[in-house]
Amino acid sequence: MKASVIGATGFAGAELVRLLLGHPQAEIAMVTSESSTGEMLSKMYPHLRDRLDKRLTSMQDIHTIADVSDVIFIALPHGHAMKIGKELRNTDVKIIDLGGDYRFKDYRVFEKWYKVEHVDPEAKAVYGLVELYRDKVKQAKLVANPGCYTTASILSLVPMLKYKLIKTKGIVVDAKSGTTGAGRSLKLGNLYESVNESFKAYGVANHRHTPEIEQAYSEFAGEDVIIQFTPHLLPLDRGIYATCYAELKDDVTDEQIENAFNEMYGKEYFIRVLGKGGVPELKNVRASNYVDLGWEVDRRTNRLIVMCCLDNLVKGAAGQAVQNMNVMFGLKEQMGLEALPIYP
Amino acid sequence: MKASVIGATGFAGAELVRLLLGHPQAEIAMVTSESSTGEMLSKMYPHLRDRLDKRLTSMQDIHTIADVSDVIFIALPHGHAMKIGKELRNTDVKIIDLGGDYRFKDYRVFEKWYKVEHVDPEAKAVYGLVELYRDKVKQAKLVANPGCYTTASILSLVPMLKYKLIKTKGIVVDAKSGTTGAGRSLKLGNLYESVNESFKAYGVANHRHTPEIEQAYSEFAGEDVIIQFTPHLLPLDRGIYATCYAELKDDVTDEQIENAFNEMYGKEYFIRVLGKGGVPELKNVRASNYVDLGWEVDRRTNRLIVMCCLDNLVKGAAGQAVQNMNVMFGLKEQMGLEALPIYP
Amino acid sequence: MKASVIGATGFAGAELVRLLLGHPQAEIAMVTSESSTGEMLSKMYPHLRDRLDKRLTSMQDIHTIADVSDVIFIALPHGHAMKIGKELRNTDVKIIDLGGDYRFKDYRVFEKWYKVEHVDPEAKAVYGLVELYRDKVKQAKLVANPGCYTTASILSLVPMLKYKLIKTKGIVVDAKSGTTGAGRSLKLGNLYESVNESFKAYGVANHRHTPEIEQAYSEFAGEDVIIQFTPHLLPLDRGIYATCYAELKDDVTDEQIENAFNEMYGKEYFIRVLGKGGVPELKNVRASNYVDLGWEVDRRTNRLIVMCCLDNLVKGAAGQAVQNMNVMFGLKEQMGLEALPIYP
Amino acid sequence: MKASVIGATGFAGAELVRLLLGHPQAEIAMVTSESSTGEMLSKMYPHLRDRLDKRLTSMQDIHTIADVSDVIFIALPHGHAMKIGKELRNTDVKIIDLGGDYRFKDYRVFEKWYKVEHVDPEAKAVYGLVELYRDKVKQAKLVANPGCYTTASILSLVPMLKYKLIKTKGIVVDAKSGTTGAGRSLKLGNLYESVNESFKAYGVANHRHTPEIEQAYSEFAGEDVIIQFTPHLLPLDRGIYATCYAELKDDVTDEQIENAFNEMYGKEYFIRVLGKGGVPELKNVRASNYVDLGWEVDRRTNRLIVMCCLDNLVKGAAGQAVQNMNVMFGLKEQMGLEALPIYP
């Protein structure tokens, strides 16, 4: 299976390359970068040295790339994938987009939150959260890989919403991300000194992952759900931690909560449910495709607190993309993703 | 003014020593430690070398300490201060306790959350959050210095509660602390490898700062307030960050919020209100007694989000204690506390 | 192939478990811990959750362990392995010791630097630095896995000594290690606050890895070599960085240096020679079995500077041990060790 | 005393502002930045909020700045200060340059290592390492503030060279710096992800601080000294750590070494000599003007190892500059610099 990575020099792109190099059934066809066309990727990312011998090409020649690829991963900022997707509509190549372009059922939601016109509104994309949409992913030709915050937030509360255990009003998701979530751009806020020994909120009340979370919550709740979502920046490389607050419906028991999580995730390879009182730690999932999830109930407030963490570059981006690829091509779902977390 | 520090070898105790050594009107009388009695404090904390020439004594001889001190700071785990306070009731020495013993109006709240009997329930302690209780602190002989999470959480929402701008139901405080907040004890969770590159919640639904925050909220709201409080552990040395969520009452405007903050904090030396859209960053207050506070309103959810940060060892412990001392002794409030934050 | 890990709860032991779980030909037989006998290892190291279902046993019953194992890894502080090695002398089980007990040709060197009597002086152990002693390792029943500082230091200069390019007097190795090198013991120096944002030397002029490095240098030089070795503690989890200084012999050219490195390491899977002017970075080898190595010549001083880095838990401990296992059992040398470094 | 800071938006410039704001005899006249002219400095560095109410001006109008200033600090990359110095030759304003322009007795050394022509070769500058050149600094109108690596390296070995205790050949200085030493420029190597959990050498065999160290060593040795100097990048904000290796002359005793250090530094406020076996730690000097220094002798190699650390932004830049100002203006040397290190 030949895979190409469009936008291989960002953190997610480089992580895709790392994972694909370790995948027993995948072979990297082409890697692209518009800013570093012609360079060796292993020069920019020397951790890949001796294992990848590819020069970066340009995505301008997307049809050539499609010709030599069974699957194309797009790891670019939003706005590019929809052009590529449209361009390759009538080819056989499968596409997995790691950006926001194809994540919304209604393209107008995208346009509203991302402030750009959607050029491919009639595309038929599948939302690639395999644990929730496995059957659709199997059939998909175009997959929208979920965002990092989104994956953690959705997995935290969807079982509660599906089984009607929590109220749909008043949900708060207080989320925290490692710095790779902010990308690799050269700005003061990304300097070591800006991040190290610090912590801050950002995108308060207007972060683009909000409507993506709400879309999944609403679908599983069967009604419109509006949430409060606040991201923060952690002084560490990798990881998403979502602390999710929701009011329990009357008389909901711990057992019902336990059952709902087990029902949905009990057989999932990548989701480890720690159960009531279990508190996940970011480091226990680092560099792996695992999601760790625990919960607690506060009977003083009748509120459920779900804590969920994952590695934003793996399950929150490249790993999930490979998981989607595996499902799309009928491979074993965890193929190439079995590496355990790196601790410490 | 002669000051002694009971429990000088913890992080808060050592920070008190640092601040007192730089205070123009204070002189350190005695420093104690039960586990290291007889040792030089500067041997355990070499950053103090050449500036402090004191051996640690035992607090067993508390009356001797009281005799040579105008003020005694107690920087011990809860349970000790109430014995000292009782013992020194009839002396002239002023006491500032950095622990939980005297923070509650109703000693039974202490007993319930801290699971120990209170041996000095009839003590008359003042809650030493100067910005809210300055006049009482002026008269106080015994001050309960607020907790670190507590200071940030209380300052965030008290203006909103006082001016009746938010609903008292459904408040969520999602808080994050640097590791010094966890103290200096030898346990696996405090090792470098456990904290570095990680993040986790703890004390979910049962942290002892909860009733302390609720006490202040209730007082200013004029009614009982129950909140959701969740602390988390940040991979950094110093800092508290509180992200506070509250539902606005109907028709509350941004201007009303702005006014309420300005009314209460506009003239405060140590509180810097960043205003609507302002997002505080932990590093901007590090090693200082400042509190930075910003807020945003989400009109989709009609919710107010207040973000507040401070250095847990300074404004959250030792600095606030010195501020209390200054007020109790009629000194300029910021004396010895004017050092700017260390950045980066 | 059945492998047991004696001392599975230290960092090196846990890393061995991680690597063995990902090894296609290995199966974990038993894991031991004297302090946590009876507990689940995955409870102490939750990153292993769902993948290892073993209780810790005691190493007291070493013959039972040997009976069910093809190979035993010993990841204990020095002093234990020599007892186990002696006890199992007449069994078939192969032993790989990650500690210092068997690393010296002359057991008296061990006794002098480690200050304990050697109880198994007549053992025939092979020094398991595969890149230098591959043929011996193939035949070995008992392998002494090299230390972390040692591996980096030896690999840096052995080619220079073998080809007589540097003087044997005046060698300085200034080395830096991440905190996992200090182990997982509960002491103040291992707390987050002691390590974070700090840096210090330790073991100056008396670190136990000194004679181990000198042993290899002397062997390849064909004469006794005495070096200056200084370790330092880095504020990060994993990694060894050795900066090695040696005076060049007269008229040695860059080309000779280049050739010597290529001659010895050009075909090595795990050694990546960056060449003249190449400067390795710790992060480029993290969580992998790679060694990155670069060098520079200062013609003002006629000195060669070799910089070498590796992950102390992988190539400096568990990874190297698995590499030894692979060679001892005739497997492909890189089996189970092909994972790329984790970046960032 | 009115002080202006040319280049106030770099890390050293901002640190100067912080220190001057806390200095009892200094007042900030003007602050400049060419890239942010017109902006409030406290907007770029919010830790200064509420304490500095100055807009950044341009240094183009240097005579206006000189007119309102008693002293001008120049915190710019090399190449600018020599123009300003020349321009202000005939004014009364005193100048303290934190860059390299005026550090060399022989301007041709500057030209050789910095690769630019010196436009002010006849200037009479004093090298502002107060502990060594206090009397000259008292008389100076133009002071060249030493570099950060330089200060640590020079202070480590000058007593040994002055008292002829070490050989002048074969000196190795292996130095490590926090990231603020690399400045605040927007490049990939300065991103959080590039620095965090990593470590590397840089400037091997060609760093510009080399000739500056050699100049001082040579002066105190009374002969030309050529050294090996290697800087490395530490994953932390602030700090320089120099590990210095020198061969002892025959029969030099520990006592002679001890005496030499005490002779030169025994009465220095800012130098804390930890003595034989003492190992300084970076964190113990953080955010202070202190220099901690310890040493060990290896009798196996007859080599002395001196370890020295300081905060690169304080004693290595802004603090040392203020110390120079104090001496130049006849103030108490430690005025405004008495703040203790921040620990942890």
Tab-separated table of C-alpha atoms in Angstrom, chain A residues 112-113 169-176 192-202 204-206 210-211 214 225-230 232-238 241 243 245 279-284 286 296-298 300-305 307 309 343-344, chain B residues 112-113 169-176 192-202 204-206 210-211 214 225-230 232-238 241 243 245 279-284 286 296-298 300-305 307 309 343-344:
chain	number	residue	atom	x	y	z
A	112	LYS	CA	-18.898	30.313	9.745
A	113	TRP	CA	-16.155	29.199	12.121
A	169	LYS	CA	-27.424	21.990	28.915
A	170	GLY	CA	-24.482	23.339	30.872
A	171	ILE	CA	-21.733	21.090	29.580
A	172	VAL	CA	-18.256	22.527	30.157
A	173	VAL	CA	-15.124	21.107	28.529
A	174	ASP	CA	-11.944	22.541	30.004
A	175	ALA	CA	-9.159	21.239	27.779
A	176	LYS	CA	-5.390	21.454	27.855
A	192	TYR	CA	10.733	28.048	24.404
A	193	GLU	CA	10.739	30.942	26.842
A	194	SER	CA	7.093	31.772	26.128
A	195	VAL	CA	5.861	28.275	26.905
A	196	ASN	CA	8.243	26.864	29.494
A	197	GLU	CA	7.178	27.354	33.119
A	198	SER	CA	3.988	29.011	31.915
A	199	PHE	CA	0.342	28.194	31.264
A	200	LYS	CA	-2.504	30.118	29.708
A	201	ALA	CA	-5.921	29.826	28.159
A	202	TYR	CA	-6.459	30.793	24.525
A	204	VAL	CA	-11.683	31.409	24.867
A	205	ALA	CA	-15.288	31.196	23.690
A	206	ASN	CA	-14.316	30.984	20.023
A	210	THR	CA	-16.201	23.833	19.514
A	211	PRO	CA	-18.685	23.215	16.673
A	214	GLU	CA	-21.090	19.983	19.370
A	225	VAL	CA	-26.135	20.624	22.206
A	226	ILE	CA	-24.242	23.840	22.883
A	227	ILE	CA	-21.153	23.573	25.041
A	228	GLN	CA	-18.551	25.705	26.761
A	229	PHE	CA	-15.115	24.811	25.443
A	230	THR	CA	-11.876	26.377	26.680
A	232	HIS	CA	-5.220	25.944	27.389
A	233	LEU	CA	-1.551	25.599	26.527
A	234	LEU	CA	0.545	23.159	28.567
A	235	PRO	CA	4.329	23.420	28.892
A	236	LEU	CA	5.022	20.016	27.351
A	237	ASP	CA	5.431	18.586	23.868
A	238	ARG	CA	2.576	16.154	23.396
A	241	TYR	CA	-6.249	16.461	28.476
A	243	THR	CA	-11.830	17.661	31.827
A	245	TYR	CA	-18.329	18.576	33.310
A	279	VAL	CA	-7.689	9.583	36.902
A	280	PRO	CA	-5.757	9.390	33.646
A	281	GLU	CA	-2.275	10.899	33.353
A	282	LEU	CA	-0.965	12.329	30.148
A	283	LYS	CA	2.364	10.567	30.294
A	284	ASN	CA	0.726	7.150	30.300
A	286	ARG	CA	2.507	9.512	25.265
A	296	GLU	CA	-15.959	10.722	39.051
A	297	VAL	CA	-19.355	11.815	40.341
A	298	ASP	CA	-19.830	14.666	42.774
A	300	ARG	CA	-22.925	17.437	46.235
A	301	THR	CA	-23.470	19.003	42.830
A	302	ASN	CA	-24.905	15.977	41.035
A	303	ARG	CA	-22.283	16.464	38.398
A	304	LEU	CA	-20.243	13.973	36.414
A	305	ILE	CA	-16.596	14.774	35.702
A	307	MET	CA	-11.233	13.111	32.330
A	309	CYS	CA	-6.279	12.118	27.613
A	343	TYR	CA	7.251	6.250	29.965
A	344	PRO	CA	8.760	8.237	31.436
B	112	LYS	CA	-15.591	17.478	58.173
B	113	TRP	CA	-13.160	18.103	55.298
B	169	LYS	CA	-25.799	27.514	40.726
B	170	GLY	CA	-23.577	25.695	38.292
B	171	ILE	CA	-20.260	27.387	39.027
B	172	VAL	CA	-17.269	25.353	37.847
B	173	VAL	CA	-13.697	26.156	38.855
B	174	ASP	CA	-11.163	24.200	36.847
B	175	ALA	CA	-7.816	24.933	38.504
B	176	LYS	CA	-4.212	24.036	37.753
B	192	TYR	CA	10.764	14.567	38.335
B	193	GLU	CA	9.786	11.751	35.991
B	194	SER	CA	6.248	11.595	37.359
B	195	VAL	CA	5.545	15.269	36.755
B	196	ASN	CA	7.647	16.269	33.759
B	197	GLU	CA	5.858	16.030	30.385
B	198	SER	CA	2.703	14.970	32.183
B	199	PHE	CA	-0.549	16.423	33.472
B	200	LYS	CA	-3.375	15.028	35.549
B	201	ALA	CA	-6.339	15.912	37.682
B	202	TYR	CA	-6.375	14.986	41.375
B	204	VAL	CA	-11.579	15.323	41.992
B	205	ALA	CA	-14.828	16.181	43.822
B	206	ASN	CA	-13.167	16.158	47.233
B	210	THR	CA	-13.588	23.516	47.975
B	211	PRO	CA	-15.349	24.525	51.204
B	214	GLU	CA	-17.584	28.177	48.941
B	225	VAL	CA	-23.093	28.515	47.077
B	226	ILE	CA	-21.970	25.019	46.127
B	227	ILE	CA	-19.326	24.765	43.428
B	228	GLN	CA	-17.535	22.232	41.306
B	229	PHE	CA	-13.812	22.461	41.957
B	230	THR	CA	-11.181	20.365	40.166
B	232	HIS	CA	-4.822	19.575	38.263
B	233	LEU	CA	-1.043	19.233	38.426
B	234	LEU	CA	1.056	21.288	35.998
B	235	PRO	CA	4.613	20.343	34.986
B	236	LEU	CA	6.195	23.535	36.323
B	237	ASP	CA	7.480	24.806	39.649
B	238	ARG	CA	5.260	27.713	40.594
B	241	TYR	CA	-4.264	29.096	37.208
B	243	THR	CA	-10.466	28.989	34.939
B	245	TYR	CA	-17.180	29.293	34.695
B	279	VAL	CA	-5.911	36.254	29.072
B	280	PRO	CA	-3.426	36.052	31.915
B	281	GLU	CA	-0.283	33.934	31.605
B	282	LEU	CA	1.316	32.236	34.549
B	283	LYS	CA	4.821	33.370	33.759
B	284	ASN	CA	3.870	37.020	33.991
B	286	ARG	CA	6.075	34.290	38.644
B	296	GLU	CA	-14.512	36.682	28.478
B	297	VAL	CA	-18.220	36.243	27.858
B	298	ASP	CA	-19.650	33.569	25.603
B	300	ARG	CA	-23.797	31.468	22.814
B	301	THR	CA	-23.962	29.976	26.291
B	302	ASN	CA	-24.482	33.190	28.250
B	303	ARG	CA	-21.568	32.185	30.384
B	304	LEU	CA	-18.765	34.220	31.916
B	305	ILE	CA	-15.261	32.760	31.956
B	307	MET	CA	-9.155	33.367	34.276
B	309	CYS	CA	-3.333	33.372	37.990
B	343	TYR	CA	10.412	36.702	33.114
B	344	PRO	CA	11.244	34.489	31.439
